[in-house]
Amino acid sequence: MSGYRTLHRIQPSESSPTDPPPTLWHVHFSPCRPDTPTPSLRLLASGASRILRAYSLRERTKNDAATNDALDASPMVVTCTDCLVPADFSDETASSRCALGYGALDIARNYCGADLQAGNEVVVASQLGGKVGVWVRLDPMLRGKKVDVDETGIDQNLPRYIRPDAEFSVASATGTTLAIRPPTLGNYYSQRESDILVALGSANGSVILCRTGVVAARPGQATKTGASGGVVGDSSSTRVEQTINVKSNSTPGQVVATVGGGHACVLSIAWHPTIPNTFAVGRKDGTIDVYSSTASERYDEELSFRRMHRLVDSSCPIRGLTFSQPEGALLFAGDDSGKLYSYDVSVGSSSFASYGDAVKAAMSPIKLVACALTAHKGWIMNLCAFPDERRVCSCGSDRSVKVWDCGMGLASSTPVHSFDGVHSGWVWDVSCGSVVGLSAGGGSTSSSGKKITLVSCGNDGVMQVFSCGD
């Protein structure tokens, strides 16, 4: 029996037979620990609505009320826990069907220590037109340490409505693509840039790097008022803190750098997971540019970037772009002709003795190693790399979600598994998540001992949850 199967269909609560749910453009599993001690996954979704919804996904147990319901055979329990809303949100604007919606979404774990679940959750989303919101959810472990968590104005009834910690507008941004610079690479943050930074795509071909107003975790430096030598969400620490400082002294939205202007419109951005300050950009004309910082080891210098590589194998828009996880040895790209490309960007190491070594790594040659010529019968809308480094998932306008082996599967255009017709329209995004303790009902086991679950979203406004076996 195949380990690939559909587990659950998530229908947003605001939908009705006469008023269908708004299109969902993006879904992302959170890399941070959930609010409850029960093994679960936290999922966020954005679309043609002014509300970002966060869901808790967990395995159904015999104690759940609907377990004995003969009409409910789903192995999962899904609960909408949070609604992230803009600062000017009201009941009147919530019911508006003319909302621009959030066209881009990314989530980061604000931590750079050894604990793979510790850290505050940072959510950044942009509306069409360039208005950006930033929400911070504190690590639940901090509550166990009796720290003072300011939750004034947050409704404790589910779902909780939460306004942003920062909000700003970037006039030249399209609002359709963004990516958070990984806070986990804290060793290589310039001392001038203590903020978490977000990269926004623009129509003139440039990538705009902005401050979020949220302090980035960094080894040996505090993000808690009065603390020293700590990092955000350090669950191994026994020190009891009094207050949590998540905001910096900078102005949210302040532009740090503008990279690569004068080229085709930016459609996708992906940060390298291990090479500091290195990212790839997919463009409307099919080119892929790879940029890296030119700053030296003097951390007090301003960030500056230059183009290291230009890949020209495609002539169609590149909407899907991602590095393999967790090392980033491969770069995957999907275009509007349905082709899926795989590039070798391996550098032989995920740690660097100096910043100069990291710059040299970014300059290493990039080689095309495989191409699935008929990956999809239409546009490839997005890609998601599995955490096992062996698989990548694609979704497209042909209403399918496909899982690929990173080796010969791409070369032969043969997916490991294909979920066909899972949505009634285009499939806009896919995301995979893993959590220790989620058994076969809620996902499959990866090589690291975690369980892998896949979710997709599309024009029909629903999310499909899948189990992904080996």
PDB file of C-alpha atoms in Angstrom, residues 147 176 443:
ATOM      1  CA  VAL A 147       7.759  35.592  31.908  1.00  0.00           C
ATOM      2  CA  THR A 176       3.026  39.005  -4.694  1.00  0.00           C
ATOM      3  CA  GLY A 443       1.879  11.846   8.267  1.00  0.00           C
TER       4      GLY A 443
END
